[in-house]
Amino acid sequence: MAAPRFTAACIQMRSGRDVLKNRDAAVALVREAADKGAHFAQTPEMTSLISRDRADLFEKIGPQDQDPVLASLREVARERGVLVQIGSLAVKDGDKVANRSFLIDAKGEIVASYDKIHLYDVDLPNGESWRESATYTGGDTAVLAETPWGLLGMTICYDLRFPALYRALAENGASFLSAPAAFTRQTGEAHWEVLHRARAIETGSFMISAAQGGLHESGRETFGHSIIVDPWGRVLAEAGTEPGVILAEIDPALVTEVRGRIPTLKNARSFKVAIALDPQPLGRAASA
């Protein structure tokens, strides 16, 4: 029996330094999504707090069982009978922080969690410098979560640039893939949509990714453009830069249809890599 269609919502935010204010914004937007018919609602990476100050971050976070955003979103999931994916929260993990995503079922129970595997360490041409590894601890396990409509592959932000992760999730049964994010404006303008369409096409999966958008209190500027893409690579819904909700109807049967037409998951073969070295460097004449 085919899985039923459902309505997915991406919750776009502009999280600041006030955890409780961010919590209230997330709760209000999830309720709005549910009122508009969403069965599944996803918030962005760092739903609870965006701060570039490490001391400020550590002062305002704690272990997940004490996180007020997690507790409130569990309650709203139970209240409205919707699945809620928290794109990620910063939670204490020893002397570092875990960038952790949660899937909450319609009874308010945590059914899965995922720690971001790939950490964003970079120096950008505009002078911005990011060293996630200085503060965050990377995960080491890809996670598939069961939903009423099929398996959801959970990833976060920078993971989007590593296609092997998405292929592994799809090969293990994922029909839906998510990459909730806080992409910078510059990289988002260049790559956000094309990477989502590529991951969807490569795996024959839906991509559902909520994002942070706009200029934050910390001075960081994020791209926004929360997006839902179908397995054929078509954009079903896309936001701008302002906080709000986007929705799209998801037909799980389309995953089977597209994978049947372009069976890349089945047709993949293992291979070796050979490096053929030219014994005659270019521009150098052979000896007579």
PDB file of C-alpha atoms in Angstrom:
ATOM      1  CA  MET A   1       0.000   0.000   0.000  1.00  0.00           C
ATOM      2  CA  ALA A   2       1.391   3.375  -1.049  1.00  0.00           C
ATOM      3  CA  ALA A   3       2.220   5.901   1.664  1.00  0.00           C
ATOM      4  CA  PRO A   4      -0.295   8.768   1.856  1.00  0.00           C
ATOM      5  CA  ARG A   5       0.429  12.268   0.655  1.00  0.00           C
ATOM      6  CA  PHE A   6       1.199  14.870   3.292  1.00  0.00           C
ATOM      7  CA  THR A   7       1.881  18.581   3.601  1.00  0.00           C
ATOM      8  CA  ALA A   8       5.369  19.644   4.643  1.00  0.00           C
ATOM      9  CA  ALA A   9       6.217  23.057   6.044  1.00  0.00           C
ATOM     10  CA  CYS A  10       9.543  24.840   6.342  1.00  0.00           C
ATOM     11  CA  ILE A  11       9.742  27.379   9.162  1.00  0.00           C
ATOM     12  CA  GLN A  12      12.063  30.220   8.233  1.00  0.00           C
ATOM     13  CA  MET A  13      13.528  32.192  11.138  1.00  0.00           C
ATOM     14  CA  ARG A  14      15.954  34.950  12.024  1.00  0.00           C
ATOM     15  CA  SER A  15      17.179  33.709  15.385  1.00  0.00           C
ATOM     16  CA  GLY A  16      19.010  36.127  17.648  1.00  0.00           C
ATOM     17  CA  ARG A  17      20.726  35.984  21.043  1.00  0.00           C
ATOM     18  CA  ASP A  18      17.563  35.643  23.171  1.00  0.00           C
ATOM     19  CA  VAL A  19      16.728  31.940  23.513  1.00  0.00           C
ATOM     20  CA  LEU A  20      13.224  32.470  24.872  1.00  0.00           C
ATOM     21  CA  LYS A  21      12.354  34.983  22.167  1.00  0.00           C
ATOM     22  CA  ASN A  22      13.556  32.526  19.533  1.00  0.00           C
ATOM     23  CA  ARG A  23      11.526  29.782  21.227  1.00  0.00           C
ATOM     24  CA  ASP A  24       8.365  31.857  21.086  1.00  0.00           C
ATOM     25  CA  ALA A  25       8.936  32.675  17.414  1.00  0.00           C
ATOM     26  CA  ALA A  26       9.457  29.010  16.540  1.00  0.00           C
ATOM     27  CA  VAL A  27       6.359  27.896  18.457  1.00  0.00           C
ATOM     28  CA  ALA A  28       4.193  30.568  16.813  1.00  0.00           C
ATOM     29  CA  LEU A  29       5.395  29.610  13.332  1.00  0.00           C
ATOM     30  CA  VAL A  30       4.866  25.870  13.902  1.00  0.00           C
ATOM     31  CA  ARG A  31       1.332  26.629  15.061  1.00  0.00           C
ATOM     32  CA  GLU A  32       0.813  28.758  11.953  1.00  0.00           C
ATOM     33  CA  ALA A  33       2.055  25.903   9.765  1.00  0.00           C
ATOM     34  CA  ALA A  34      -0.314  23.459  11.486  1.00  0.00           C
ATOM     35  CA  ASP A  35      -3.216  25.886  11.035  1.00  0.00           C
ATOM     36  CA  LYS A  36      -2.403  25.953   7.308  1.00  0.00           C
ATOM     37  CA  GLY A  37      -2.609  22.177   7.092  1.00  0.00           C
ATOM     38  CA  ALA A  38       0.961  21.009   7.673  1.00  0.00           C
ATOM     39  CA  HIS A  39       1.473  17.456   8.884  1.00  0.00           C
ATOM     40  CA  PHE A  40       5.250  17.924   9.159  1.00  0.00           C
ATOM     41  CA  ALA A  41       7.014  21.141  10.158  1.00  0.00           C
ATOM     42  CA  GLN A  42      10.752  21.739  10.160  1.00  0.00           C
ATOM     43  CA  THR A  43      12.641  24.618  11.792  1.00  0.00           C
ATOM     44  CA  PRO A  44      16.123  25.773  10.701  1.00  0.00           C
ATOM     45  CA  GLU A  45      19.611  25.106  11.994  1.00  0.00           C
ATOM     46  CA  MET A  46      20.318  26.876  15.297  1.00  0.00           C
ATOM     47  CA  THR A  47      16.649  27.487  15.993  1.00  0.00           C
ATOM     48  CA  SER A  48      17.314  28.504  19.590  1.00  0.00           C
ATOM     49  CA  LEU A  49      20.320  30.808  19.298  1.00  0.00           C
ATOM     50  CA  ILE A  50      22.707  32.398  16.821  1.00  0.00           C
ATOM     51  CA  SER A  51      25.689  33.981  18.541  1.00  0.00           C
ATOM     52  CA  ARG A  52      29.260  34.389  17.325  1.00  0.00           C
ATOM     53  CA  ASP A  53      30.505  34.834  20.904  1.00  0.00           C
ATOM     54  CA  ARG A  54      31.618  31.473  22.337  1.00  0.00           C
ATOM     55  CA  ALA A  55      31.242  32.629  25.952  1.00  0.00           C
ATOM     56  CA  ASP A  56      27.743  33.945  25.258  1.00  0.00           C
ATOM     57  CA  LEU A  57      26.811  30.659  23.579  1.00  0.00           C
ATOM     58  CA  PHE A  58      27.993  28.534  26.509  1.00  0.00           C
ATOM     59  CA  GLU A  59      26.245  30.805  29.013  1.00  0.00           C
ATOM     60  CA  LYS A  60      22.871  30.382  27.306  1.00  0.00           C
ATOM     61  CA  ILE A  61      22.784  26.663  26.467  1.00  0.00           C
ATOM     62  CA  GLY A  62      22.659  23.461  28.497  1.00  0.00           C
ATOM     63  CA  PRO A  63      22.098  19.730  28.030  1.00  0.00           C
ATOM     64  CA  GLN A  64      19.167  18.746  25.836  1.00  0.00           C
ATOM     65  CA  ASP A  65      16.977  17.631  28.744  1.00  0.00           C
ATOM     66  CA  GLN A  66      17.060  21.209  30.039  1.00  0.00           C
ATOM     67  CA  ASP A  67      16.555  22.975  26.704  1.00  0.00           C
ATOM     68  CA  PRO A  68      13.435  25.204  26.767  1.00  0.00           C
ATOM     69  CA  VAL A  69      13.073  25.235  22.976  1.00  0.00           C
ATOM     70  CA  LEU A  70      13.078  21.440  22.756  1.00  0.00           C
ATOM     71  CA  ALA A  71      10.529  21.218  25.570  1.00  0.00           C
ATOM     72  CA  SER A  72       8.208  23.797  23.987  1.00  0.00           C
ATOM     73  CA  LEU A  73       8.364  22.292  20.504  1.00  0.00           C
ATOM     74  CA  ARG A  74       7.610  18.852  21.949  1.00  0.00           C
ATOM     75  CA  GLU A  75       4.539  20.387  23.547  1.00  0.00           C
ATOM     76  CA  VAL A  76       3.352  22.107  20.350  1.00  0.00           C
ATOM     77  CA  ALA A  77       3.844  18.872  18.365  1.00  0.00           C
ATOM     78  CA  ARG A  78       1.596  17.094  20.875  1.00  0.00           C
ATOM     79  CA  GLU A  79      -0.869  19.991  20.967  1.00  0.00           C
ATOM     80  CA  ARG A  80      -1.305  20.174  17.186  1.00  0.00           C
ATOM     81  CA  GLY A  81      -0.694  16.514  16.321  1.00  0.00           C
ATOM     82  CA  VAL A  82       2.105  17.250  13.852  1.00  0.00           C
ATOM     83  CA  LEU A  83       5.613  15.904  13.369  1.00  0.00           C
ATOM     84  CA  VAL A  84       8.205  18.557  14.155  1.00  0.00           C
ATOM     85  CA  GLN A  85      11.800  18.401  13.032  1.00  0.00           C
ATOM     86  CA  ILE A  86      13.967  20.868  14.918  1.00  0.00           C
ATOM     87  CA  GLY A  87      16.610  21.749  12.348  1.00  0.00           C
ATOM     88  CA  SER A  88      19.138  21.980  15.146  1.00  0.00           C
ATOM     89  CA  LEU A  89      19.791  23.225  18.637  1.00  0.00           C
ATOM     90  CA  ALA A  90      23.112  23.963  20.301  1.00  0.00           C
ATOM     91  CA  VAL A  91      23.391  21.625  23.285  1.00  0.00           C
ATOM     92  CA  LYS A  92      26.325  21.137  25.664  1.00  0.00           C
ATOM     93  CA  ASP A  93      28.526  18.127  24.930  1.00  0.00           C
ATOM     94  CA  GLY A  94      31.387  18.120  27.434  1.00  0.00           C
ATOM     95  CA  ASP A  95      33.624  21.125  26.815  1.00  0.00           C
ATOM     96  CA  LYS A  96      32.151  21.620  23.346  1.00  0.00           C
ATOM     97  CA  VAL A  97      28.723  21.957  21.757  1.00  0.00           C
ATOM     98  CA  ALA A  98      26.713  19.487  19.696  1.00  0.00           C
ATOM     99  CA  ASN A  99      24.829  20.900  16.717  1.00  0.00           C
ATOM    100  CA  ARG A 100      21.887  18.502  17.092  1.00  0.00           C
ATOM    101  CA  SER A 101      18.708  17.961  15.095  1.00  0.00           C
ATOM    102  CA  PHE A 102      15.614  16.302  16.592  1.00  0.00           C
ATOM    103  CA  LEU A 103      12.561  14.606  15.132  1.00  0.00           C
ATOM    104  CA  ILE A 104       9.496  14.799  17.384  1.00  0.00           C
ATOM    105  CA  ASP A 105       6.408  12.706  16.681  1.00  0.00           C
ATOM    106  CA  ALA A 106       2.781  13.791  16.955  1.00  0.00           C
ATOM    107  CA  LYS A 107       2.696  12.610  20.583  1.00  0.00           C
ATOM    108  CA  GLY A 108       5.575  14.921  21.490  1.00  0.00           C
ATOM    109  CA  GLU A 109       8.138  12.136  21.805  1.00  0.00           C
ATOM    110  CA  ILE A 110      11.704  12.448  20.511  1.00  0.00           C
ATOM    111  CA  VAL A 111      12.029   9.628  17.978  1.00  0.00           C
ATOM    112  CA  ALA A 112      15.433  10.502  16.483  1.00  0.00           C
ATOM    113  CA  SER A 113      18.356  12.876  16.837  1.00  0.00           C
ATOM    114  CA  TYR A 114      21.322  13.640  14.605  1.00  0.00           C
ATOM    115  CA  ASP A 115      24.593  15.482  15.282  1.00  0.00           C
ATOM    116  CA  LYS A 116      25.973  17.433  12.327  1.00  0.00           C
ATOM    117  CA  ILE A 117      28.833  15.450  10.812  1.00  0.00           C
ATOM    118  CA  HIS A 118      30.648  18.022   8.658  1.00  0.00           C
ATOM    119  CA  LEU A 119      31.992  21.158  10.357  1.00  0.00           C
ATOM    120  CA  TYR A 120      32.377  24.435   8.511  1.00  0.00           C
ATOM    121  CA  ASP A 121      35.944  25.751   8.869  1.00  0.00           C
ATOM    122  CA  VAL A 122      36.645  28.477   6.316  1.00  0.00           C
ATOM    123  CA  ASP A 123      38.075  31.920   5.612  1.00  0.00           C
ATOM    124  CA  LEU A 124      35.826  33.807   3.181  1.00  0.00           C
ATOM    125  CA  PRO A 125      36.981  36.471   0.698  1.00  0.00           C
ATOM    126  CA  ASN A 126      34.802  39.105   2.415  1.00  0.00           C
ATOM    127  CA  GLY A 127      36.851  38.723   5.603  1.00  0.00           C
ATOM    128  CA  GLU A 128      34.449  36.471   7.492  1.00  0.00           C
ATOM    129  CA  SER A 129      36.105  33.546   9.244  1.00  0.00           C
ATOM    130  CA  TRP A 130      34.301  30.508  10.634  1.00  0.00           C
ATOM    131  CA  ARG A 131      35.772  27.727  12.757  1.00  0.00           C
ATOM    132  CA  GLU A 132      32.948  25.455  13.813  1.00  0.00           C
ATOM    133  CA  SER A 133      35.433  22.839  14.982  1.00  0.00           C
ATOM    134  CA  ALA A 134      36.707  25.240  17.670  1.00  0.00           C
ATOM    135  CA  THR A 135      33.311  25.172  19.378  1.00  0.00           C
ATOM    136  CA  TYR A 136      31.389  22.214  18.033  1.00  0.00           C
ATOM    137  CA  THR A 137      31.980  18.494  18.105  1.00  0.00           C
ATOM    138  CA  GLY A 138      31.168  16.680  14.885  1.00  0.00           C
ATOM    139  CA  GLY A 139      28.891  13.659  14.735  1.00  0.00           C
ATOM    140  CA  ASP A 140      29.961  10.358  13.213  1.00  0.00           C
ATOM    141  CA  THR A 141      26.655   8.625  12.420  1.00  0.00           C
ATOM    142  CA  ALA A 142      24.195   9.199   9.567  1.00  0.00           C
ATOM    143  CA  VAL A 143      20.595   8.952  10.798  1.00  0.00           C
ATOM    144  CA  LEU A 144      17.399   7.705   9.180  1.00  0.00           C
ATOM    145  CA  ALA A 145      14.156   8.448  11.043  1.00  0.00           C
ATOM    146  CA  GLU A 146      10.858   6.662  10.554  1.00  0.00           C
ATOM    147  CA  THR A 147       7.810   8.776   9.699  1.00  0.00           C
ATOM    148  CA  PRO A 148       4.254   7.760   8.687  1.00  0.00           C
ATOM    149  CA  TRP A 149       5.225   8.472   5.070  1.00  0.00           C
ATOM    150  CA  GLY A 150       8.636   6.830   4.807  1.00  0.00           C
ATOM    151  CA  LEU A 151      12.182   7.259   6.040  1.00  0.00           C
ATOM    152  CA  LEU A 152      13.656  10.732   6.569  1.00  0.00           C
ATOM    153  CA  GLY A 153      17.394  11.266   6.204  1.00  0.00           C
ATOM    154  CA  MET A 154      18.561  13.907   8.680  1.00  0.00           C
ATOM    155  CA  THR A 155      21.472  16.221   7.817  1.00  0.00           C
ATOM    156  CA  ILE A 156      22.386  19.815   8.676  1.00  0.00           C
ATOM    157  CA  CYS A 157      23.614  22.775   6.601  1.00  0.00           C
ATOM    158  CA  TYR A 158      27.241  22.186   5.485  1.00  0.00           C
ATOM    159  CA  ASP A 159      26.492  18.477   5.093  1.00  0.00           C
ATOM    160  CA  LEU A 160      24.708  19.540   1.897  1.00  0.00           C
ATOM    161  CA  ARG A 161      28.069  19.786   0.117  1.00  0.00           C
ATOM    162  CA  PHE A 162      28.912  16.115   0.693  1.00  0.00           C
ATOM    163  CA  PRO A 163      26.859  14.038  -1.779  1.00  0.00           C
ATOM    164  CA  ALA A 164      28.090  10.669  -0.503  1.00  0.00           C
ATOM    165  CA  LEU A 165      26.120  11.238   2.716  1.00  0.00           C
ATOM    166  CA  TYR A 166      22.853  11.698   0.823  1.00  0.00           C
ATOM    167  CA  ARG A 167      23.499   8.752  -1.443  1.00  0.00           C
ATOM    168  CA  ALA A 168      24.135   6.546   1.607  1.00  0.00           C
ATOM    169  CA  LEU A 169      20.876   7.704   3.187  1.00  0.00           C
ATOM    170  CA  ALA A 170      18.931   7.057  -0.027  1.00  0.00           C
ATOM    171  CA  GLU A 171      20.564   3.653  -0.546  1.00  0.00           C
ATOM    172  CA  ASN A 172      19.402   2.743   2.951  1.00  0.00           C
ATOM    173  CA  GLY A 173      15.806   3.672   2.243  1.00  0.00           C
ATOM    174  CA  ALA A 174      15.367   7.437   2.674  1.00  0.00           C
ATOM    175  CA  SER A 175      12.583   8.948   0.577  1.00  0.00           C
ATOM    176  CA  PHE A 176      12.950  12.396   2.125  1.00  0.00           C
ATOM    177  CA  LEU A 177      16.189  14.232   2.874  1.00  0.00           C
ATOM    178  CA  SER A 178      16.584  17.369   4.959  1.00  0.00           C
ATOM    179  CA  ALA A 179      19.329  19.947   5.315  1.00  0.00           C
ATOM    180  CA  PRO A 180      18.028  22.687   7.644  1.00  0.00           C
ATOM    181  CA  ALA A 181      20.589  25.450   7.523  1.00  0.00           C
ATOM    182  CA  ALA A 182      22.019  28.832   8.355  1.00  0.00           C
ATOM    183  CA  PHE A 183      23.825  29.329   5.028  1.00  0.00           C
ATOM    184  CA  THR A 184      25.694  32.613   4.678  1.00  0.00           C
ATOM    185  CA  ARG A 185      24.230  35.035   2.160  1.00  0.00           C
ATOM    186  CA  GLN A 186      27.241  34.844  -0.164  1.00  0.00           C
ATOM    187  CA  THR A 187      27.432  31.061  -0.389  1.00  0.00           C
ATOM    188  CA  GLY A 188      23.664  30.753  -0.435  1.00  0.00           C
ATOM    189  CA  GLU A 189      23.311  33.037  -3.431  1.00  0.00           C
ATOM    190  CA  ALA A 190      25.815  30.935  -5.324  1.00  0.00           C
ATOM    191  CA  HIS A 191      24.957  27.374  -4.320  1.00  0.00           C
ATOM    192  CA  TRP A 192      21.873  26.859  -2.128  1.00  0.00           C
ATOM    193  CA  GLU A 193      19.256  26.050  -4.771  1.00  0.00           C
ATOM    194  CA  VAL A 194      21.529  24.160  -7.149  1.00  0.00           C
ATOM    195  CA  LEU A 195      22.856  21.929  -4.364  1.00  0.00           C
ATOM    196  CA  HIS A 196      19.333  21.074  -3.244  1.00  0.00           C
ATOM    197  CA  ARG A 197      18.219  20.266  -6.769  1.00  0.00           C
ATOM    198  CA  ALA A 198      21.362  18.183  -7.312  1.00  0.00           C
ATOM    199  CA  ARG A 199      20.909  16.150  -4.125  1.00  0.00           C
ATOM    200  CA  ALA A 200      17.246  15.533  -5.004  1.00  0.00           C
ATOM    201  CA  ILE A 201      18.052  14.461  -8.584  1.00  0.00           C
ATOM    202  CA  GLU A 202      21.044  12.300  -7.626  1.00  0.00           C
ATOM    203  CA  THR A 203      19.048  10.300  -5.103  1.00  0.00           C
ATOM    204  CA  GLY A 204      15.501  10.508  -6.463  1.00  0.00           C
ATOM    205  CA  SER A 205      14.382  11.975  -3.137  1.00  0.00           C
ATOM    206  CA  PHE A 206      12.481  14.957  -1.802  1.00  0.00           C
ATOM    207  CA  MET A 207      14.659  17.662  -0.217  1.00  0.00           C
ATOM    208  CA  ILE A 208      13.035  19.639   2.605  1.00  0.00           C
ATOM    209  CA  SER A 209      15.188  22.356   4.180  1.00  0.00           C
ATOM    210  CA  ALA A 210      14.221  25.234   6.456  1.00  0.00           C
ATOM    211  CA  ALA A 211      16.682  28.105   6.732  1.00  0.00           C
ATOM    212  CA  GLN A 212      17.723  31.119   8.720  1.00  0.00           C
ATOM    213  CA  GLY A 213      17.365  34.354   6.765  1.00  0.00           C
ATOM    214  CA  GLY A 214      18.426  37.983   7.064  1.00  0.00           C
ATOM    215  CA  LEU A 215      20.735  40.090   9.229  1.00  0.00           C
ATOM    216  CA  HIS A 216      21.029  38.675  12.767  1.00  0.00           C
ATOM    217  CA  GLU A 217      21.847  40.460  16.018  1.00  0.00           C
ATOM    218  CA  SER A 218      25.266  38.812  15.979  1.00  0.00           C
ATOM    219  CA  GLY A 219      26.092  40.539  12.673  1.00  0.00           C
ATOM    220  CA  ARG A 220      25.818  37.337  10.675  1.00  0.00           C
ATOM    221  CA  GLU A 221      23.802  37.555   7.460  1.00  0.00           C
ATOM    222  CA  THR A 222      22.087  34.374   6.322  1.00  0.00           C
ATOM    223  CA  PHE A 223      20.556  33.551   2.955  1.00  0.00           C
ATOM    224  CA  GLY A 224      17.111  32.273   3.855  1.00  0.00           C
ATOM    225  CA  HIS A 225      15.254  30.751   0.874  1.00  0.00           C
ATOM    226  CA  SER A 226      13.887  27.742   2.745  1.00  0.00           C
ATOM    227  CA  ILE A 227      13.159  25.216   0.015  1.00  0.00           C
ATOM    228  CA  ILE A 228      11.242  22.052  -0.877  1.00  0.00           C
ATOM    229  CA  VAL A 229      12.362  20.153  -3.987  1.00  0.00           C
ATOM    230  CA  ASP A 230      10.810  17.032  -5.501  1.00  0.00           C
ATOM    231  CA  PRO A 231      12.721  13.939  -6.730  1.00  0.00           C
ATOM    232  CA  TRP A 232      12.709  15.234 -10.314  1.00  0.00           C
ATOM    233  CA  GLY A 233      14.521  18.372  -9.158  1.00  0.00           C
ATOM    234  CA  ARG A 234      11.517  20.683  -9.355  1.00  0.00           C
ATOM    235  CA  VAL A 235      11.246  23.428  -6.731  1.00  0.00           C
ATOM    236  CA  LEU A 236       7.835  23.043  -5.100  1.00  0.00           C
ATOM    237  CA  ALA A 237       8.168  25.956  -2.677  1.00  0.00           C
ATOM    238  CA  GLU A 238      10.824  28.525  -1.819  1.00  0.00           C
ATOM    239  CA  ALA A 239      10.890  31.407   0.657  1.00  0.00           C
ATOM    240  CA  GLY A 240      12.575  34.777   0.410  1.00  0.00           C
ATOM    241  CA  THR A 241      14.635  36.182   3.281  1.00  0.00           C
ATOM    242  CA  GLU A 242      11.920  37.075   5.802  1.00  0.00           C
ATOM    243  CA  PRO A 243      10.719  34.806   8.633  1.00  0.00           C
ATOM    244  CA  GLY A 244       7.605  32.816   7.802  1.00  0.00           C
ATOM    245  CA  VAL A 245       6.205  29.521   6.563  1.00  0.00           C
ATOM    246  CA  ILE A 246       6.281  27.759   3.191  1.00  0.00           C
ATOM    247  CA  LEU A 247       4.303  24.621   2.426  1.00  0.00           C
ATOM    248  CA  ALA A 248       4.163  21.955  -0.268  1.00  0.00           C
ATOM    249  CA  GLU A 249       2.229  18.752  -0.805  1.00  0.00           C
ATOM    250  CA  ILE A 250       4.505  15.708  -0.791  1.00  0.00           C
ATOM    251  CA  ASP A 251       3.554  12.581  -2.761  1.00  0.00           C
ATOM    252  CA  PRO A 252       5.798   9.688  -1.647  1.00  0.00           C
ATOM    253  CA  ALA A 253       4.767   7.709  -4.739  1.00  0.00           C
ATOM    254  CA  LEU A 254       6.816  10.131  -6.813  1.00  0.00           C
ATOM    255  CA  VAL A 255      10.001   8.742  -5.248  1.00  0.00           C
ATOM    256  CA  THR A 256       9.253   5.268  -6.599  1.00  0.00           C
ATOM    257  CA  GLU A 257       8.266   6.685  -9.993  1.00  0.00           C
ATOM    258  CA  VAL A 258      11.410   8.774 -10.435  1.00  0.00           C
ATOM    259  CA  ARG A 259      13.770   6.066  -9.185  1.00  0.00           C
ATOM    260  CA  GLY A 260      12.130   3.682 -11.656  1.00  0.00           C
ATOM    261  CA  ARG A 261      12.736   6.075 -14.555  1.00  0.00           C
ATOM    262  CA  ILE A 262      16.319   6.938 -13.553  1.00  0.00           C
ATOM    263  CA  PRO A 263      17.580   3.997 -11.441  1.00  0.00           C
ATOM    264  CA  THR A 264      20.944   5.451 -10.438  1.00  0.00           C
ATOM    265  CA  LEU A 265      20.790   3.868  -6.987  1.00  0.00           C
ATOM    266  CA  LYS A 266      20.430   0.410  -8.587  1.00  0.00           C
ATOM    267  CA  ASN A 267      22.786   1.001 -11.517  1.00  0.00           C
ATOM    268  CA  ALA A 268      25.768   2.231  -9.491  1.00  0.00           C
ATOM    269  CA  ARG A 269      28.883   0.074  -9.762  1.00  0.00           C
ATOM    270  CA  SER A 270      32.055  -0.022  -7.723  1.00  0.00           C
ATOM    271  CA  PHE A 271      35.208   1.041  -9.530  1.00  0.00           C
ATOM    272  CA  LYS A 272      38.901   1.685  -9.134  1.00  0.00           C
ATOM    273  CA  VAL A 273      40.694   4.913  -9.952  1.00  0.00           C
ATOM    274  CA  ALA A 274      43.702   4.772 -12.251  1.00  0.00           C
ATOM    275  CA  ILE A 275      46.019   7.728 -12.783  1.00  0.00           C
ATOM    276  CA  ALA A 276      47.553   7.747 -16.241  1.00  0.00           C
ATOM    277  CA  LEU A 277      50.731   9.803 -16.133  1.00  0.00           C
ATOM    278  CA  ASP A 278      52.019  11.245 -19.391  1.00  0.00           C
ATOM    279  CA  PRO A 279      55.710  10.309 -19.537  1.00  0.00           C
ATOM    280  CA  GLN A 280      56.260  13.284 -21.815  1.00  0.00           C
ATOM    281  CA  PRO A 281      55.475  16.606 -20.114  1.00  0.00           C
ATOM    282  CA  LEU A 282      53.570  19.064 -22.271  1.00  0.00           C
ATOM    283  CA  GLY A 283      55.713  21.627 -24.026  1.00  0.00           C
ATOM    284  CA  ARG A 284      58.872  19.544 -23.992  1.00  0.00           C
ATOM    285  CA  ALA A 285      60.072  18.100 -27.279  1.00  0.00           C
ATOM    286  CA  ALA A 286      61.150  14.500 -27.466  1.00  0.00           C
ATOM    287  CA  SER A 287      64.822  13.743 -27.794  1.00  0.00           C
ATOM    288  CA  ALA A 288      65.927  12.779 -31.291  1.00  0.00           C
TER     289      ALA A 288
END
